[in-house]
Coordinates of C-alpha atoms in Angstrom, one line a residue:
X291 CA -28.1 -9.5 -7.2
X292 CA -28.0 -6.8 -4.6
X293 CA -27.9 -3.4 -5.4
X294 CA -24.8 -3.0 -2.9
X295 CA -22.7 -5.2 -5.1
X296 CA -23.2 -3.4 -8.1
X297 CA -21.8 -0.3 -9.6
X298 CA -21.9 2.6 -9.7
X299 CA -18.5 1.3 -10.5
X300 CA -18.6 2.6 -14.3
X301 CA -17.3 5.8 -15.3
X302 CA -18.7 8.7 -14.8
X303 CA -17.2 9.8 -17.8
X304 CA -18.1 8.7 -21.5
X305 CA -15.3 7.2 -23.6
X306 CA -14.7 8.7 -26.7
X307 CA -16.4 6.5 -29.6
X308 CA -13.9 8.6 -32.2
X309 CA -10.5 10.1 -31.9
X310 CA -11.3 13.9 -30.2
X311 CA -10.1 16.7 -31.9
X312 CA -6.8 18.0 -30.7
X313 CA -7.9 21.0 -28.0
X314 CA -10.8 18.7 -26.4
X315 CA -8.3 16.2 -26.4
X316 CA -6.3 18.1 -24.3
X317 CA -8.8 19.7 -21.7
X318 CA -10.2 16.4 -21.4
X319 CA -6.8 15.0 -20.5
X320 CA -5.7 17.7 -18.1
X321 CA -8.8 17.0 -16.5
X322 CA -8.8 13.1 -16.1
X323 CA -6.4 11.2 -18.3
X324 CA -8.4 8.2 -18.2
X325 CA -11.4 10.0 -20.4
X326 CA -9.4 10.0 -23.8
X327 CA -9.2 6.0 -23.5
X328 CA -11.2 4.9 -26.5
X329 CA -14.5 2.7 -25.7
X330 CA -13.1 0.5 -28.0
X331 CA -10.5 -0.8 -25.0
X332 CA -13.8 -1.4 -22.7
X333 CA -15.1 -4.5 -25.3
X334 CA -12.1 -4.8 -27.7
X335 CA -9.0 -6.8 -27.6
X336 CA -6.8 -3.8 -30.0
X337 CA -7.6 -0.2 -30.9
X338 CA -5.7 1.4 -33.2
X339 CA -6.2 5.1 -33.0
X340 CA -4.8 8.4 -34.6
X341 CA -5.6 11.0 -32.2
X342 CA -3.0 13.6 -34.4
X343 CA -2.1 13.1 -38.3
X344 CA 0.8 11.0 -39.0
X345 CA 0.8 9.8 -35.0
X346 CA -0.7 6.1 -34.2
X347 CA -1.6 5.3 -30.7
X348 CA -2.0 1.2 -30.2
X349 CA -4.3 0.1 -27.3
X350 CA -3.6 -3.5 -26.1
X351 CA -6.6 -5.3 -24.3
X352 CA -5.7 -8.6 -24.9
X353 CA -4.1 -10.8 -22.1
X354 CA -2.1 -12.9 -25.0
X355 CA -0.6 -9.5 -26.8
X356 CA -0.2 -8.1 -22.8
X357 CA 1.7 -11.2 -22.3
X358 CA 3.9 -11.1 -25.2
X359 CA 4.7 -7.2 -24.6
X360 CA 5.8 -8.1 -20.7
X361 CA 6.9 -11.4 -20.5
X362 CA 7.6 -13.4 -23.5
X363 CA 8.7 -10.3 -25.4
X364 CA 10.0 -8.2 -22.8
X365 CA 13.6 -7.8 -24.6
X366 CA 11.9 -5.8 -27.9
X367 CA 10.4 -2.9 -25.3
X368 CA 11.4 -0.7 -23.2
X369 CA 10.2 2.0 -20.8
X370 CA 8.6 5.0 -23.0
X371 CA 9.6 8.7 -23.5
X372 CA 6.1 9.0 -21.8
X373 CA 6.6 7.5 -18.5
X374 CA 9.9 8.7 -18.4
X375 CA 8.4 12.7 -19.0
X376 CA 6.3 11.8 -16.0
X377 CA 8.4 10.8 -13.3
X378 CA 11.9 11.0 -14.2
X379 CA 11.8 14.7 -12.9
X380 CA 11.0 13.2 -9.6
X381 CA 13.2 9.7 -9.2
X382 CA 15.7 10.3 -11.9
X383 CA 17.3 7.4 -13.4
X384 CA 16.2 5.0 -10.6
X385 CA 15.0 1.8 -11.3
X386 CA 11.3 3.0 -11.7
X387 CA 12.8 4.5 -15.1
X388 CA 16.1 3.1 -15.9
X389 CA 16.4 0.8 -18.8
X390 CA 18.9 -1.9 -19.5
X391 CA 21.8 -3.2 -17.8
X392 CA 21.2 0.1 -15.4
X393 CA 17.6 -1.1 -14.5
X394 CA 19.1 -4.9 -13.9
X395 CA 21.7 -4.2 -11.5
X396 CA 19.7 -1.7 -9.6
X397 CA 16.9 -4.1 -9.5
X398 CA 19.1 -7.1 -8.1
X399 CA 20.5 -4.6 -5.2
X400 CA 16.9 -3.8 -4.4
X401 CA 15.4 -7.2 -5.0
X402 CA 16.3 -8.5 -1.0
X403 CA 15.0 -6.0 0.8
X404 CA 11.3 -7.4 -0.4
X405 CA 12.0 -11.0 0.2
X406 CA 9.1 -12.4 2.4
X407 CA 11.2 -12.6 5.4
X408 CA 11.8 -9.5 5.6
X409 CA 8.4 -8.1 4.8
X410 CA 7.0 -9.7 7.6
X411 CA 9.3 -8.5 10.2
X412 CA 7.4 -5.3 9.3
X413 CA 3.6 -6.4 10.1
X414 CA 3.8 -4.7 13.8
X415 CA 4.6 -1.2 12.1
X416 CA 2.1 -1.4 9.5
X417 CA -0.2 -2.8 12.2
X418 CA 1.0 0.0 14.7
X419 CA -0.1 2.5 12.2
X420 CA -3.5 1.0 11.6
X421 CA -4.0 1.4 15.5
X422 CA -2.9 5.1 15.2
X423 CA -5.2 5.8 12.6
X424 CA -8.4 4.5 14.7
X425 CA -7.0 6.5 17.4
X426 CA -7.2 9.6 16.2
X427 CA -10.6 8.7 14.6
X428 CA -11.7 7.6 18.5
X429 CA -10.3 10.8 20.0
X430 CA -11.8 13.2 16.9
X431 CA -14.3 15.8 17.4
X432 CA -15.5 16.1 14.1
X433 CA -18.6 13.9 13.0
X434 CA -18.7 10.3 11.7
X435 CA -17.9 11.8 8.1
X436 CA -14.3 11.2 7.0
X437 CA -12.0 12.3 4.2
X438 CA -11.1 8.7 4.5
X439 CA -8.7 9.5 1.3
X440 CA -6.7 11.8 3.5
X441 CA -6.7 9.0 6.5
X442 CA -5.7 6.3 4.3
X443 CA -2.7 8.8 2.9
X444 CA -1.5 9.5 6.2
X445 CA -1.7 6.0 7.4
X446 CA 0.3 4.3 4.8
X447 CA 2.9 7.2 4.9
X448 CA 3.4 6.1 8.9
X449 CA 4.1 2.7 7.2
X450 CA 6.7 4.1 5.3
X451 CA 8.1 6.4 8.2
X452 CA 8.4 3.3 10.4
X453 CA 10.2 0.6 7.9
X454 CA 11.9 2.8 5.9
X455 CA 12.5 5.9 8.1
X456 CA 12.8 4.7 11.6
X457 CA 13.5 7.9 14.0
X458 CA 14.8 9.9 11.3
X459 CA 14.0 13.9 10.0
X460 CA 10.2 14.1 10.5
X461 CA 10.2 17.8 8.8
X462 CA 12.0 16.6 5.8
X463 CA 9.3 13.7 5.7
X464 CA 6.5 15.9 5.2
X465 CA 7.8 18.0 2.9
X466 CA 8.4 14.7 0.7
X467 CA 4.7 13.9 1.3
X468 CA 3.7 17.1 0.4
X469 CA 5.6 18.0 -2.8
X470 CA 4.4 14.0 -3.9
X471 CA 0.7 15.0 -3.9
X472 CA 1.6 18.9 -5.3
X473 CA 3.2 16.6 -8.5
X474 CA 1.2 14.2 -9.1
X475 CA -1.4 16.9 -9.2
X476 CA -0.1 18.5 -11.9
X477 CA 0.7 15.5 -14.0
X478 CA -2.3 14.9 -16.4
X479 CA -0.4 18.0 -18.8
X480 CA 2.9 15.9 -18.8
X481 CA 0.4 13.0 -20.2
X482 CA -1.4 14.8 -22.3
X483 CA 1.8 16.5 -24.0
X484 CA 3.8 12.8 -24.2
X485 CA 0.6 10.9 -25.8
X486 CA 0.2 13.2 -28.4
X487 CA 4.3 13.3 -29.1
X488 CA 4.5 17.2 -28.2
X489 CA 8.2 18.0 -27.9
X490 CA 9.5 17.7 -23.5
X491 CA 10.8 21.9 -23.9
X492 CA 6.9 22.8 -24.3
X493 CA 6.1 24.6 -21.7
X494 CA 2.5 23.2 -20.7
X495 CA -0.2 25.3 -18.1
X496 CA 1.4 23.3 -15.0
X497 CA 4.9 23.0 -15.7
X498 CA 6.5 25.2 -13.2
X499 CA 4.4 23.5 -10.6
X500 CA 6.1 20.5 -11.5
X501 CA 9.4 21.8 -11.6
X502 CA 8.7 23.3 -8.2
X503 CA 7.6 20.2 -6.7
X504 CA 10.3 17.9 -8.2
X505 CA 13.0 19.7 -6.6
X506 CA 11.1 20.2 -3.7
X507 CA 11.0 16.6 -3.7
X508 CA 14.4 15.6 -4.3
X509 CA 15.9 18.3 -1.9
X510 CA 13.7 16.6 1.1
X511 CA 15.2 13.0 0.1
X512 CA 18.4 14.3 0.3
X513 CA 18.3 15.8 3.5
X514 CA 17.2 12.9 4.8
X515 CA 19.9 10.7 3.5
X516 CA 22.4 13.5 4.6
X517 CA 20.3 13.1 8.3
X518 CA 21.1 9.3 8.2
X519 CA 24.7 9.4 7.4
X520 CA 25.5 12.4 9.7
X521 CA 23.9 10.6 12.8
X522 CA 24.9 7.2 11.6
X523 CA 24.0 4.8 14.0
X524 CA 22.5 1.2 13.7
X525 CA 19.2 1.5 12.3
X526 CA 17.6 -1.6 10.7
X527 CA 15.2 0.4 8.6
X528 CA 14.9 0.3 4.8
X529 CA 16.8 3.2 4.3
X530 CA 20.0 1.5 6.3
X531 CA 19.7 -1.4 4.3
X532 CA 19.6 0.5 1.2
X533 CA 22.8 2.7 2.2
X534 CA 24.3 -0.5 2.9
X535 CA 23.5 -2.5 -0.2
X536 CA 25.9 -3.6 -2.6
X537 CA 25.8 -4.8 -6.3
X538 CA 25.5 -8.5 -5.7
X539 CA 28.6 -8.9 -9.2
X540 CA 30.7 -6.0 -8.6
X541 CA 30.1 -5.0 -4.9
X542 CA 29.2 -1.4 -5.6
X543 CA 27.4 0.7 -3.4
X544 CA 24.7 3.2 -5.0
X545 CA 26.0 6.6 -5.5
X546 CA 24.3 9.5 -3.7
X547 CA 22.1 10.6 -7.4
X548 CA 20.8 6.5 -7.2
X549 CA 20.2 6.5 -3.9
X550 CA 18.0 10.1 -3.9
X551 CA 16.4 8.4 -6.9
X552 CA 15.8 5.1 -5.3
X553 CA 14.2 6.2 -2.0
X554 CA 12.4 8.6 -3.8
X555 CA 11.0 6.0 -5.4
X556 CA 10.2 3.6 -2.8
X557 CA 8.6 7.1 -0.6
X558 CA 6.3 7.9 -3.2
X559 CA 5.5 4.2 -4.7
X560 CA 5.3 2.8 -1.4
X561 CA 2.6 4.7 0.2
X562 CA 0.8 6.4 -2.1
X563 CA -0.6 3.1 -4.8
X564 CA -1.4 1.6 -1.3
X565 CA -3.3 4.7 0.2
X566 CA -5.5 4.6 -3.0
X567 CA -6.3 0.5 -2.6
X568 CA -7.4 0.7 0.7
X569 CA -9.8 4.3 0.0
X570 CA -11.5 2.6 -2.9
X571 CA -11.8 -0.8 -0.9
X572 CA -13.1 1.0 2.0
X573 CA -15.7 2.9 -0.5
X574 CA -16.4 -0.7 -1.4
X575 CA -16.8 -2.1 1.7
X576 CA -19.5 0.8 2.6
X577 CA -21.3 -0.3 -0.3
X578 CA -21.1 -3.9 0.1
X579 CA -21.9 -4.1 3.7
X580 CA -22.2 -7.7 3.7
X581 CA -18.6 -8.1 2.6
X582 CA -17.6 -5.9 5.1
X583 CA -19.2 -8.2 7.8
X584 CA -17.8 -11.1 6.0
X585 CA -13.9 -9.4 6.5
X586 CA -14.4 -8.4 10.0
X587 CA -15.6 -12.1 11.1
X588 CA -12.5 -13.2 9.5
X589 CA -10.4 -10.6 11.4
X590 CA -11.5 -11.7 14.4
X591 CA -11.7 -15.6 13.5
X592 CA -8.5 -15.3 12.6
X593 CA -6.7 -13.4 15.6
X594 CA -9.0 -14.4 18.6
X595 CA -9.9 -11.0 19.0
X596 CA -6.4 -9.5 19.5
X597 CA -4.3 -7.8 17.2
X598 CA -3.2 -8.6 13.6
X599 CA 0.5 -10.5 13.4
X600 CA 2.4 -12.0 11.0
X601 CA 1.4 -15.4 11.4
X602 CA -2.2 -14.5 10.7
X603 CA -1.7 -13.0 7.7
X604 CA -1.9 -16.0 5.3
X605 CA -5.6 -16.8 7.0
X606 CA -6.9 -13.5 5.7
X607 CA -8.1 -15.3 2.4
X608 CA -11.7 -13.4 2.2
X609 CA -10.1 -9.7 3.3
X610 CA -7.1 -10.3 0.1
X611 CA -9.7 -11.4 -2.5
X612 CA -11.8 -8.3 -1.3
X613 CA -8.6 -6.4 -2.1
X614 CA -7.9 -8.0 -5.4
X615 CA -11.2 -7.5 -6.2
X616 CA -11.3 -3.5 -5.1
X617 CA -7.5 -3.3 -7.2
X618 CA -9.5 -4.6 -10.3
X619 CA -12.4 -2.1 -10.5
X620 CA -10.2 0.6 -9.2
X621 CA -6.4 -0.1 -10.2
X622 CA -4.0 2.1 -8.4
X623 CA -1.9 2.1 -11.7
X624 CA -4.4 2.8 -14.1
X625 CA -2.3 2.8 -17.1
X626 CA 0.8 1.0 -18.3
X627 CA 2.9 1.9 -22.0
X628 CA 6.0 0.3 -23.9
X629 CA 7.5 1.8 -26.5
X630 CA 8.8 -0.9 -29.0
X631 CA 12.6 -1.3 -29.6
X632 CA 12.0 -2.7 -33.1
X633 CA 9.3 -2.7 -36.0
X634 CA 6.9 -5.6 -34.2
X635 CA 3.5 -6.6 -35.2
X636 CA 0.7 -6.7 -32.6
X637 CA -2.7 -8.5 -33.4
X638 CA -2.1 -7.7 -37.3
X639 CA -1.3 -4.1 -36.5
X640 CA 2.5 -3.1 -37.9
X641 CA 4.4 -1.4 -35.1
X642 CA 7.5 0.7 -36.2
X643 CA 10.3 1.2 -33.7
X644 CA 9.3 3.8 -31.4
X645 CA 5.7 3.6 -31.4
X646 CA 3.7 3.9 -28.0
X647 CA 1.8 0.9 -26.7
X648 CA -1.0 1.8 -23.8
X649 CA -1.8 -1.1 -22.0
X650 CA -4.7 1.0 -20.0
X651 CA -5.2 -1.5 -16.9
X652 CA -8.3 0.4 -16.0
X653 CA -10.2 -0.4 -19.3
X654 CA -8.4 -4.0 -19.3
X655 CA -10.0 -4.8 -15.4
X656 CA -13.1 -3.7 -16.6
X657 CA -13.3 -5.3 -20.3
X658 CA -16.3 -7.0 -21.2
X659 CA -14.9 -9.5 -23.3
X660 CA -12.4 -10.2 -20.5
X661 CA -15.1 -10.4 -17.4
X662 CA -18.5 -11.6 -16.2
X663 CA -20.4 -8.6 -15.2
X664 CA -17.2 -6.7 -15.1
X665 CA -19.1 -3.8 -13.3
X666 CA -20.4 -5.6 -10.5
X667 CA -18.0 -6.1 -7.2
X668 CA -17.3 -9.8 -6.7
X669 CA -14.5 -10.8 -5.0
X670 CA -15.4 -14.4 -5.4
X671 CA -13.8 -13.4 -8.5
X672 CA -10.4 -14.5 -7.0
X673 CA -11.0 -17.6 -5.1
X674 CA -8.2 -20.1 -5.7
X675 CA -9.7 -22.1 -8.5
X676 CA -11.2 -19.2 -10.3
X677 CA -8.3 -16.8 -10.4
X678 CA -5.6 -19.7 -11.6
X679 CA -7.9 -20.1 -14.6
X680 CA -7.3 -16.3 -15.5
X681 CA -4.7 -15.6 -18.6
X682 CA -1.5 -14.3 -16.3
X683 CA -2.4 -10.6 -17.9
X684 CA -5.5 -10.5 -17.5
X685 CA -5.2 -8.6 -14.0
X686 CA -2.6 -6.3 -13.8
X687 CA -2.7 -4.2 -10.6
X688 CA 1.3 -4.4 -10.3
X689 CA 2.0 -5.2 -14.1
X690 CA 3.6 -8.4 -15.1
X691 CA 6.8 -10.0 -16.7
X692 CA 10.6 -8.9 -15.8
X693 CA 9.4 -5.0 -15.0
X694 CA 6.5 -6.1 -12.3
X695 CA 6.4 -3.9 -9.1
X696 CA 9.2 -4.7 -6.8
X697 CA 7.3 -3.7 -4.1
X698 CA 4.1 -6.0 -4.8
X699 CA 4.4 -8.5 -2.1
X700 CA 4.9 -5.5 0.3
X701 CA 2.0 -3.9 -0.9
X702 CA -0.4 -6.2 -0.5
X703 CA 0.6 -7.6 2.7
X704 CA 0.3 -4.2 4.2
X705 CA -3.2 -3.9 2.7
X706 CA -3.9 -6.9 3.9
X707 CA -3.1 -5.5 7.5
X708 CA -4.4 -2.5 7.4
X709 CA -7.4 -3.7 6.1
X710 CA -8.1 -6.3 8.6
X711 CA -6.5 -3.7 11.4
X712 CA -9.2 -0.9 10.4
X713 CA -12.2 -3.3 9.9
X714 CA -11.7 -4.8 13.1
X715 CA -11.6 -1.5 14.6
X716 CA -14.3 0.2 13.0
X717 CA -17.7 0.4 10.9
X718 CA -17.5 2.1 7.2
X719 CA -20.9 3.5 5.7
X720 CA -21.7 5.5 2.3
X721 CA -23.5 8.6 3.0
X722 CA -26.0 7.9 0.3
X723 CA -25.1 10.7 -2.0
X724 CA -21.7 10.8 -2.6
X725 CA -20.5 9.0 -6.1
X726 CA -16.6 9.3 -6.8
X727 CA -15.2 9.9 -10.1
X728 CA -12.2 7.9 -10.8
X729 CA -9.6 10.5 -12.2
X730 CA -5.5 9.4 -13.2
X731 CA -2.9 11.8 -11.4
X732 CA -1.0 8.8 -12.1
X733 CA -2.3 6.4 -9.6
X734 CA -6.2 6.5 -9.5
X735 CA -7.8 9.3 -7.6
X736 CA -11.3 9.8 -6.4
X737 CA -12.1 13.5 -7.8
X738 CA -12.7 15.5 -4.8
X739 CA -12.0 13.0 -1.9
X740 CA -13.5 10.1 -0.4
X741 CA -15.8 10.8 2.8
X742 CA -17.0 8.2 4.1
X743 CA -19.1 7.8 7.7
X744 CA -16.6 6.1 10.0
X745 CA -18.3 4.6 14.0
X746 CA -15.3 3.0 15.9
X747 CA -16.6 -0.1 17.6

C-alpha cells in the first residue's frame, strides 16, 4: 500500500484512556472538542463515562444502537439541551432545533425546495462558482500556495448567494458570512459547558463573542429578507420560494421569527459543512495523487472536455465515492447527541430520561471494529456492492432516520460539481510539511488553515 493512501489521517491528538479531571477537561475542550472523546469510541461499540460525579455521559458506536436511537426509535429522543445551547442563539426555533409537531410542519414546508428537480436546476450556479474560483486562482499574484480553506469558504458561499440570494444585499451577505465563522469560533465553551451539564446563565471565557455574533447574524438575515420584500420582484431564488411557502395542512406562511431562523439556517448549513468536504478532499486528493488523476479523467470522460451539467452528474461515480470516502475520515458534522424522552436501555446500559447520548460520527467513521484499515483513504470503500452491505448507521456524514439533513442531496451534488469543476481546472499538491489537525467548531476544521499548492492547467 502506498504511502499516499495512508494517514496521517489519525489524530493528532490522544484520546483520553480515563475520564479527565474537570479543568483539563475543559481546556482540552475549548481547544478541540473532539479530544475529550474517550478511545474507548475508536474500538468500542458503548462507553459509558462519568466525566463529573453523579453525571453519566453514553457514547454510542454501534450501527444497531445508532439505528435504534435515529430511526426505529426516533419517537423516545429528541434534540438535546446541548445542541440546542449551541445554535439556538443563532437560528432560533427553526427546524435545525425545533422539536415536535413544530419541527414536522417546518420540515414539510421546507422538504420541496430539495426535491431532485429542483437541485439540479442549480448545477450552472454552483458550476459558475467553481469557474470563479479558478479564476481568481489564474489571475492571482501570490504563489502556488493556497489557503485552500478560505477558497473553498468563499466558493460554496457564491453557491449560496446564487440559489438562495439571487441579486439581493451583497453587504448584508458578508456580514452573515462573517459573524458565522466569528460563532462558530467561539463555540467549543458552549460544548464544553452543555457536556458537563453547567447551568446555560454561566458566563463562559467566549460568551459575549457569541452573543455579539448571534445578533450580528440574525440582524444581517433580517435585512436581507426586509431587502427582498421591499424590492419584491420575481425572483426564483431559494429565498423567494421560501417567502412563498406554505404549510402543505393549514396553508400558513412562516412568520418573520421562522423565516430569519430558517434562512439562517440554510446560510450557514448550506455553505459552510460543504466548504469543509471539499478542503479535506482536496487535502486528500494532494496526497493521493493517483486518485486525483483518476477524478480528473472522469471529469473530462464524462463532459467531453466542456463544462460540468446536470446531465453529467450521475456519471461522476469515482469523484462521489472520493467524496464519501473524504466525509468519512473527515465528517463535516463530527458529532451528533439525543437526549432520551424516557428511561431506555442502550446495549445493557439503563438510560434515565434526560440523559445525553453522543453519537461522535468522527470516532464512529474511524472505528476499528467498524472498518478495514479505518485509517487508510479508500474510496473503493463505497463502490456499489460494498457500501449496500454497510449497517444503514454505520456512515453518518448527514445523520440518519426522520432528523437527516434536509439539505443532503443538495450537498453532495454540489460537491460533486465543484469537485469535478476544480479538478478539471486545476492540479492540487501537499507542500510536504504541512499536517492538519482536525479540530470541532462544530463542523470539522483544519487548525490553522489548509494551504495547499494549487497550478491551473
Amino acid at each position: 500500500m502506498s504511502d499516499s493512501t495512508r494517514a496521517l489521517y489519525p489524530p493528532t491528538f490522544e484520546p483520553p484512556s480515563a475520564p479527565l479531571p474537570l479543568l483539563a477537561f475543559l481546556t482540552r475542550c475549548a481547544r478541540n472538542p473532539l479530544a475529550t472523546i474517550p478511545a474507548a469510541a475508536f474500538t468500542e461499540a458503548v462507553t459509558l463515562i462519568e466525566p463529573i460525579q453523579g453525571r453519566k455521559l453514553l457514547w454510542v458506536c454501534d450501527p444497531r444502537w445508532i439505528e435504534q436511537i435515529l430511526v426505529r426509535d426516533a419517537e423516545s429522543y429528541q434534540k438535546t439541551e446541548l445542541e440546542r445551547r449551541v445554535f439556538a442563539p443563532v437560528v432560533g426555533d427553526g427546524v435545525l432545533t425545533a422539536d415536535g409537531t413544530n419541527w414536522r410542519w417546518q420540515r414539510r414546508m421546507l422538504a420541496p425546495l430539495f426535491r431532485h428537480s429542483e437541485i439540479m436546476r442549480y448545477v450552472p450556479d454552483m458550476r459558475g462558482a467553481a469557474e470563479a474560483c479558478v479564476a481568481r486562482w489564474r489571475t492571482s499574484a501570490a504563489t502556488g500556495l493556497r489557503s485552500i480553506d478560505d477558497d473553498m469558504t468563499d466558493t460554496t458561499f457564491d453557491v449560496i448567494v446564487r440559489t438562495m440570494l439571487a441579486g439581493g444585499a451583497p453587504g448584508d451577505v458578508r456580514s452573515v458570512l462573517e459573524a458565522g465563522n466569528a460563532y462558530l469560533a467561539a463555540t467549543p465553551w458552549v460544548i464544553a459547558y452543555g457536556i458537563l451539564g453547567m447551568p446555560s446563565w454561566l458566563p463562559h471565557p467566549a460568551t459575549w463573542r457569541l452573543r455579539r455574533s448571534a445578533r450580528a447574524l440574525r440582524s444581517a438575515v433580517g435585512a436581507i429578507i426586509a431587502d427582498r420584500r421591499r424590492r419584491g420582484g420575481d425572483a426564483n431564488d431559494l429565498l423567494a420560494r421560501l417567502l412563498a411557502a406554505r404549510d402543505p395542512e393549514t396553508g400558513e406562511p412562516l412568520s418573520h421569527d421562522q423565516l430569519v431562523d430558517n434562512l439562517a439556517t440554510l446560510l450557514e448549513a448550506g455553505h459552510e459543512t460543504t466548504a469543509k468536504a471539499l478542503t479535506w478532499t482536496l487535502y486528500l486528493l494532494a496526497r493521493a495523487p493517483e486518485w486525483q488523476h483518476r477524478v480528473r479523467e472522469e471529469v473530462h470522460a464524462a463532459t467531453g472536455g466542456g463544462q460540468v451539467e446536470a446531465t453529467h452528474v450521475e456519471r461522476l461515480a469515482v469523484t462521489e465515492r472520493v467524496i464519501k470516502e473524504a466525509m468519512r475520515l473527515y465528517p463535516p458534522a463530527p458529532m451528533m447527541s439525543r437526549a432520551a424522552l424516557k428511561d431506555v436501555t442502550i446495549a445493557g446500559h439503563r438510560v434515565p430520561a434526560g440523559t445525553q447520548v453522543f453519537m461522535p460520527i468522527y470516532a464512529i467513521h474511524r472505528n476499528g471494529r467498524l472498518w478495514d484499515d479505518p485509517a487508510r483513504f479508500d474510496p473503493d470503500r463505497f463502490l456499489p456492492e460494498r457500501e449496500s452491505a454497510m449497517p444503514r448507521a454505520q456512515y453518518l456524514p448527514f445523520g440518519a432516520g426522520p432528523r437527516i439533513c434536509l439539505g443532503a442531496s443538495f450537498a453532495l451534488v454540489e460537491a460533486k460539481v465543484l469537485l469535478a469543476s476544480l479538478v478539471a481546472a486545476a492540479s492540487f499538491a501537499w507542500d510536504g510539511r504541512y499536517v492538519p489537525e482536525p479540530v470541532s467548531r462544530v463542523t470539522l476544521r483544519p487548525e490553522g488553515g489548509m494551504p495547499l499548492i494549487v497550478e491551473p492547467l
